[in-house]
Short mmCIF file of C-alpha atoms and ligand atoms in Angstrom, two decimals:
data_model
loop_
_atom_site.label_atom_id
_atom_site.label_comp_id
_atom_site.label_asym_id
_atom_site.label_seq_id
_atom_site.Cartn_x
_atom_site.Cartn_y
_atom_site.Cartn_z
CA UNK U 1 2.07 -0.39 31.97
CA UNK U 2 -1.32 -1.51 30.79
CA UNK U 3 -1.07 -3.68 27.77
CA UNK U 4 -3.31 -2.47 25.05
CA UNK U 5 -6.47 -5.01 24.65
CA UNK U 6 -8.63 -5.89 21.52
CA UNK U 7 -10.98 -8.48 21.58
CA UNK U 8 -13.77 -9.42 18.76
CA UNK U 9 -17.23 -10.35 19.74
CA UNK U 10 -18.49 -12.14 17.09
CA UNK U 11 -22.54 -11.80 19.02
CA UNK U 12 -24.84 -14.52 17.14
CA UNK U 13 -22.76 -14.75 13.78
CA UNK U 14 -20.74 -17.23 11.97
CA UNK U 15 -21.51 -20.71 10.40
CA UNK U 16 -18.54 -22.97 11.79
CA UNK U 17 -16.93 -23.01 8.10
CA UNK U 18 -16.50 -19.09 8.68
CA UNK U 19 -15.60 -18.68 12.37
CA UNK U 20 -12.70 -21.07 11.33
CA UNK U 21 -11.71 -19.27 8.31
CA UNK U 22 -11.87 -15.81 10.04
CA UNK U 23 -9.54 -16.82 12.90
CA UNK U 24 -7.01 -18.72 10.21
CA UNK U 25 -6.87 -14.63 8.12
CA UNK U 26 -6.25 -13.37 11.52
CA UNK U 27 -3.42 -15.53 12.55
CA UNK U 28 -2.14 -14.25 9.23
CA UNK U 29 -2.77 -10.68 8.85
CA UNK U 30 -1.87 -9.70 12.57
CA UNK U 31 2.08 -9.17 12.36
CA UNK U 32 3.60 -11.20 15.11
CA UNK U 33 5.08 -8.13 16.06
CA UNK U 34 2.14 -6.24 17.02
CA UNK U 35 1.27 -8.16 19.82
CA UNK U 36 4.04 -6.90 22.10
CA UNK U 37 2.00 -3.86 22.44
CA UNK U 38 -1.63 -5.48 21.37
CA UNK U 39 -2.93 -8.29 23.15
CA UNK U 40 -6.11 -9.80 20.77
CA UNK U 41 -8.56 -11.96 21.77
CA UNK U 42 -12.22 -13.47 20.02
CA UNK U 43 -14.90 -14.33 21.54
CA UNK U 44 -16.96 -16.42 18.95
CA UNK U 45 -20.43 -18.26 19.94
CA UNK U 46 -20.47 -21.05 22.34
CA UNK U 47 -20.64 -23.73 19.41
CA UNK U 48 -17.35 -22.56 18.19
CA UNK U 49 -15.03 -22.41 21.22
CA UNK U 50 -13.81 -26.04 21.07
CA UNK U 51 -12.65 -26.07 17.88
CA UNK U 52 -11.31 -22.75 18.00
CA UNK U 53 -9.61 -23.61 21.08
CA UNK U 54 -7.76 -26.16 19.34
CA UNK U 55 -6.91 -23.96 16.55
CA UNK U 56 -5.91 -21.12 19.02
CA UNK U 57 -3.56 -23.43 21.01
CA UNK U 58 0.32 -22.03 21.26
CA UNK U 59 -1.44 -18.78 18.85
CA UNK U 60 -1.22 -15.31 20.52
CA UNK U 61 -4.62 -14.58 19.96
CA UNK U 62 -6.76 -15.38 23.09
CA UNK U 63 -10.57 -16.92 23.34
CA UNK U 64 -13.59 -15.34 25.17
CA UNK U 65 -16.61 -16.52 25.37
CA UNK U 66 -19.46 -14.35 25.09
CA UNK U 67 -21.29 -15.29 28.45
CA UNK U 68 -21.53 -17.62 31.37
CA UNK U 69 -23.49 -19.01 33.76
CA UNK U 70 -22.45 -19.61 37.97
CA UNK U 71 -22.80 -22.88 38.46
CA UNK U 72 -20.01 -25.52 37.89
CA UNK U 73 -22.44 -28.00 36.83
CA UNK U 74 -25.54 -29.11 36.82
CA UNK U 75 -29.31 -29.70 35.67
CA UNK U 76 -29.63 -26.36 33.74
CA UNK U 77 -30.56 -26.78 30.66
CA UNK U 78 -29.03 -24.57 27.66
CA UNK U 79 -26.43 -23.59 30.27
CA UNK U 80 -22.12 -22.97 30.41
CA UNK U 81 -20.04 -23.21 33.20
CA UNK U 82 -17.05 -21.66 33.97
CA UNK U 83 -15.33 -25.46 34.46
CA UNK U 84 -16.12 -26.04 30.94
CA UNK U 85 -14.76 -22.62 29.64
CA UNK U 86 -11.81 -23.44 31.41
CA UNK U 87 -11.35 -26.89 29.91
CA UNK U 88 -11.38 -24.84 26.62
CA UNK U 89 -8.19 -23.00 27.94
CA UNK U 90 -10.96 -19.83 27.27
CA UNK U 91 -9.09 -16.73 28.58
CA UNK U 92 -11.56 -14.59 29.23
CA UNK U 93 -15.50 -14.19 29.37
CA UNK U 94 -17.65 -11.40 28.38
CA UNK U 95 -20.17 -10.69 31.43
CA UNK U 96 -23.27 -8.00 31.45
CA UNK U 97 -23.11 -7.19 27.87
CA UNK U 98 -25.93 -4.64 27.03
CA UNK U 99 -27.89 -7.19 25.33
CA UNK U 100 -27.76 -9.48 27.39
CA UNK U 101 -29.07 -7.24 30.01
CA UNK U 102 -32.14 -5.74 27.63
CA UNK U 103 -33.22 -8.88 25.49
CA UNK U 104 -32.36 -11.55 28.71
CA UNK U 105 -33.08 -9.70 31.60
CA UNK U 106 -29.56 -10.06 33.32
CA UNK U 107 -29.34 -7.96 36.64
CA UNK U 108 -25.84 -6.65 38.01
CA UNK U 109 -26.55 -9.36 40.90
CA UNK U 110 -26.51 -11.88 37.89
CA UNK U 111 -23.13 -10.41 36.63
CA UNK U 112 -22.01 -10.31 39.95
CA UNK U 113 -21.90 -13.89 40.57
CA UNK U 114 -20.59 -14.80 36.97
CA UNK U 115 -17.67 -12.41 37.83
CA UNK U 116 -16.93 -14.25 41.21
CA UNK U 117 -17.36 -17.67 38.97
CA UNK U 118 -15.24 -16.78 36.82
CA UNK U 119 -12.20 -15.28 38.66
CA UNK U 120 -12.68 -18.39 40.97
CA UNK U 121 -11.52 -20.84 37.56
CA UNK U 122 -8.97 -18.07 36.84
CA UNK U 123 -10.98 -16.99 33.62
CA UNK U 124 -10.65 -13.25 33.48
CA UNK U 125 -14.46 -11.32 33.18
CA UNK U 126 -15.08 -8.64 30.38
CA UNK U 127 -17.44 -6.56 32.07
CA UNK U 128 -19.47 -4.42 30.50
CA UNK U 129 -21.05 -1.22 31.84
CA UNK U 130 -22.40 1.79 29.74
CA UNK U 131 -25.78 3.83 29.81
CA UNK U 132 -28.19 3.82 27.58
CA UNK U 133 -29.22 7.05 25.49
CA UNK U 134 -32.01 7.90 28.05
CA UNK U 135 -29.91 8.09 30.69
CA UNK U 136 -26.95 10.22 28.81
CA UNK U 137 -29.92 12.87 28.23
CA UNK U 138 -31.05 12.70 31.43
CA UNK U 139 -27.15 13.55 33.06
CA UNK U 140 -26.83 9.90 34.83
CA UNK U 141 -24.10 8.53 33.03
CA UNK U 142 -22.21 8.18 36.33
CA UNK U 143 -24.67 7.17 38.40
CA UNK U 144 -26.36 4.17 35.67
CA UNK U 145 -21.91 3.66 35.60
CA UNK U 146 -21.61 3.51 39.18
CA UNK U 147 -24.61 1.35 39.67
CA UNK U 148 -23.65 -1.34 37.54
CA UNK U 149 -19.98 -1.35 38.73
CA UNK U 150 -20.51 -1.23 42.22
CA UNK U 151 -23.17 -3.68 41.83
CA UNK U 152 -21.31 -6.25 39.43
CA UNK U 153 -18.09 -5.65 41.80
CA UNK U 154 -19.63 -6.34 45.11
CA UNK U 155 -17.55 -8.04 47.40
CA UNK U 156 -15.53 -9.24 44.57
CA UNK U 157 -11.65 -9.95 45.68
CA UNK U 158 -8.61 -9.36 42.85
CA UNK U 159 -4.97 -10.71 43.62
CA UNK U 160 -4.06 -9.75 40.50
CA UNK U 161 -5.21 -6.23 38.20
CA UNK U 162 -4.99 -9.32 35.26
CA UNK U 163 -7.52 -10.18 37.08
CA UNK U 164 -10.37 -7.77 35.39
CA UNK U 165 -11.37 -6.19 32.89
CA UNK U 166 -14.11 -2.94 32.26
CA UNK U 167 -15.48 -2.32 29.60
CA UNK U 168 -17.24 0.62 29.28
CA UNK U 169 -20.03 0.10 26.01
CA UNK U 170 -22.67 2.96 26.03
CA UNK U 171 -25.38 1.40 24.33
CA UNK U 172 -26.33 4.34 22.39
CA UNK U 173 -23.23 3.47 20.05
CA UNK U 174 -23.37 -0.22 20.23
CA UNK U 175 -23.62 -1.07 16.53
CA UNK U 176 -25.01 2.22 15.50
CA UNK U 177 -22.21 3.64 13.97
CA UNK U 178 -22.71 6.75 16.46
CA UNK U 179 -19.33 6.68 18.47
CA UNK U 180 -18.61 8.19 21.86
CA UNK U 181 -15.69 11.20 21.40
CA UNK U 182 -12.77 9.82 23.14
CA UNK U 183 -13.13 12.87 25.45
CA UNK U 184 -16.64 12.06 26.61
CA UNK U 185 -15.27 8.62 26.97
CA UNK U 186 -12.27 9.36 28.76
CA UNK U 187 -14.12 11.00 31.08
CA UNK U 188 -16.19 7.88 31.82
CA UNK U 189 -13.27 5.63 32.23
CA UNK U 190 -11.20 8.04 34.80
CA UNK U 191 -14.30 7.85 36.57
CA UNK U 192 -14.33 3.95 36.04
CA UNK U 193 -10.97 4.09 37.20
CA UNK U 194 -11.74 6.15 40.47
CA UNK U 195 -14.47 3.68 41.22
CA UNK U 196 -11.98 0.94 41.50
CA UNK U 197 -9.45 2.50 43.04
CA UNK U 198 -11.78 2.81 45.96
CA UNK U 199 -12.66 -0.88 45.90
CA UNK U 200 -8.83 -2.19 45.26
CA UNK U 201 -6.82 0.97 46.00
CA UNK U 202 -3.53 0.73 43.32
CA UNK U 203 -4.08 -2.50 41.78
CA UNK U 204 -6.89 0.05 39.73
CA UNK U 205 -4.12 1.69 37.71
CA UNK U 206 -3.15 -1.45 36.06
CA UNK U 207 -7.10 -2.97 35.19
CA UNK U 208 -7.25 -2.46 31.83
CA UNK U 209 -10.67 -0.21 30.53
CA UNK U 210 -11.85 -1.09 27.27
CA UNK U 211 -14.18 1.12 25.14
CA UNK U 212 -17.06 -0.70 23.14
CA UNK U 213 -19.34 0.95 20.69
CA UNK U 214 -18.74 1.43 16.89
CA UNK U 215 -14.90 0.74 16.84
CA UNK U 216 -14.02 0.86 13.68
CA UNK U 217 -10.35 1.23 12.25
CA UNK U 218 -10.63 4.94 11.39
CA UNK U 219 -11.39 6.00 15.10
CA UNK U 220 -9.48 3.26 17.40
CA UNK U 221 -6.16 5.35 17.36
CA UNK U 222 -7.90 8.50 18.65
CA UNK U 223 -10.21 6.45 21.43
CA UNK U 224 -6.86 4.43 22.55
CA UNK U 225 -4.87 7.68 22.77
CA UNK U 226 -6.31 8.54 25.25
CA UNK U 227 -5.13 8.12 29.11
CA UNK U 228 -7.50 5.76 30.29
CA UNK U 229 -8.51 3.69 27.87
CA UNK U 230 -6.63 0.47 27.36
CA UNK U 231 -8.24 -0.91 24.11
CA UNK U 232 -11.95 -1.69 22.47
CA UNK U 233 -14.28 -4.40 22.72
CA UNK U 234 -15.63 -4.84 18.72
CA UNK U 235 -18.42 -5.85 17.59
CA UNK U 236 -19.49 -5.74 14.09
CA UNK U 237 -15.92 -4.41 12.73
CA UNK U 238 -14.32 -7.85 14.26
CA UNK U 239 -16.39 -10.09 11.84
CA UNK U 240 -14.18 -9.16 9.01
CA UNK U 241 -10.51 -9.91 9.38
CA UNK U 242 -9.86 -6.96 7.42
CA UNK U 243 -11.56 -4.48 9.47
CA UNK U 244 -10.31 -6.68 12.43
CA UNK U 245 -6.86 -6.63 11.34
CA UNK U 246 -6.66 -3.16 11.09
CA UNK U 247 -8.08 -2.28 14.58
CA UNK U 248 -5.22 -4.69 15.98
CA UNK U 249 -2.91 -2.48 13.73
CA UNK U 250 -4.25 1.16 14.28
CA UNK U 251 -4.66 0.30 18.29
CA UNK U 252 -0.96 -0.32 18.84
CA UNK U 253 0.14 2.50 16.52
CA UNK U 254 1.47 0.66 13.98
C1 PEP R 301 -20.40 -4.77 21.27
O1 PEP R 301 -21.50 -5.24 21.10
O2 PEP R 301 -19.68 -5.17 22.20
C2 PEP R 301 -19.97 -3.74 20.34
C3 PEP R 301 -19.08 -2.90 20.75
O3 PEP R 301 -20.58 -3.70 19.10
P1 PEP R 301 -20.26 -2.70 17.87
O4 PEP R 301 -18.75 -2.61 17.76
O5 PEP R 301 -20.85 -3.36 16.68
O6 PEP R 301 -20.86 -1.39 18.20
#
């Protein structure tokens, strides 16, 4: 059984005095009973994670950070290793977000070693595929799909399906309030799902798919009801605990 998954990224937003409050109205307004069927997790901006680790600590709400970098240490500049995010007790990391790939320049070769950095600390990778409008037009959602699983997958070994997590975000919805129907998406994730079944054979049924892309509460039950998809990466609906809260709520059917 694959546990529903929510998790929040926050992107570039928050002063300190807010990423704190947010977290303390979540740890209120999600009902401790939801999370036998809702695992939640935030990922909030690098500057945050410490204190929200200590916040977080012996909470059922999980931290992410929002990217990575290879090395365990080191003279890079600006940079975050996985050996730090660990030391946080960070759960998991987001890895080839769209925007990082079109404002930073990140390659799947680039996610490809974050992934392996990652899983080698025991931090689980968010990664995040999807296709850009262009490409839908054009018919290559499952080649663009394919490309950028294959490529941020290569040669990467799972013990565990815990191990992983997809997240399919076509960037055509990605904070435009346009929203993939949960058919067209369902599509994409059974064909997600067939992609790692031929890399990891059945440990693929239990890898939890997320959807990204304009999650809001009004369409999370719909996207989730549907066979292969396993939850929803949020963007701008998780930086209101409101909104937040009733993703968390709507997602497990509550
Ligand atoms: C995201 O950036 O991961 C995302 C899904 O954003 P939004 O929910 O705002 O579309």
């Amino acid at each position: 059984m694959r546990r529903t998954f929510v998790c929040g990224n926050w992107k570039m937003h928050k002063t300190a005095k807010e990423a704190l409050l947010l977290v303390k109205q979540l740890l209120i307004g999600i009902d401790a009973t939801w999370y036998d069927k809702v695992e939640v997790a935030v990922a909030p901006p690098f500057v945050y994670l410490f204190p929200l680790s200590r916040l977080l600590a012996g909470t059922p709400i999980g931290l992410s950070a929002q990217d990575v970098f290879w090395e365990g240490e080191g003279a890079f500049t600006g940079e975050v290793s996985p050996v730090m995010l660990k030391d946080l007790e960070c759960r998991y990391c987001i890895v080839g977000h769209s925007e990082r790939r079109i404002y930073f320049g990140e390659k799947d070769k680039d996610v490809n070693k974050k992934v392996r950095a990652l899983i080698s600390q025991g931090i689980t990778p968010i990664v995040c595929v999807g296709e850009r409008l262009e490409e839908r037009e054009a018919g290559k959602v499952k080649e663009v799909v394919e490309g950028q699983i294959k490529g941020a997958l290569d040669g990467v070994e799972i013990a565990s399906p815990s191990d992983i997590v997809i997240a399919y975000e076509p960037v055509w919805a990605i904070g435009t309030g346009k929203v993939a129907t949960p058919e067209d998406a369902q599509e994409v994730h059974a064909f997600i799902r067939e992609l790692l079944k031929s890399m990891w054979g059945k440990l693929a049924d239990e890898i939890r798919i997320l959807y990204g892309g304009s999650v809001k509460p009004d369409n999370v039950a719909s996207l989730v009801a549907q066979p292969d998809i396993d939850g929803a990466l949020v963007g701008g609906a998780s930086l209101k605990a409101e909104s937040f809260v009733e993703i968390v709520k709507n997602a497990g059917g509550f």
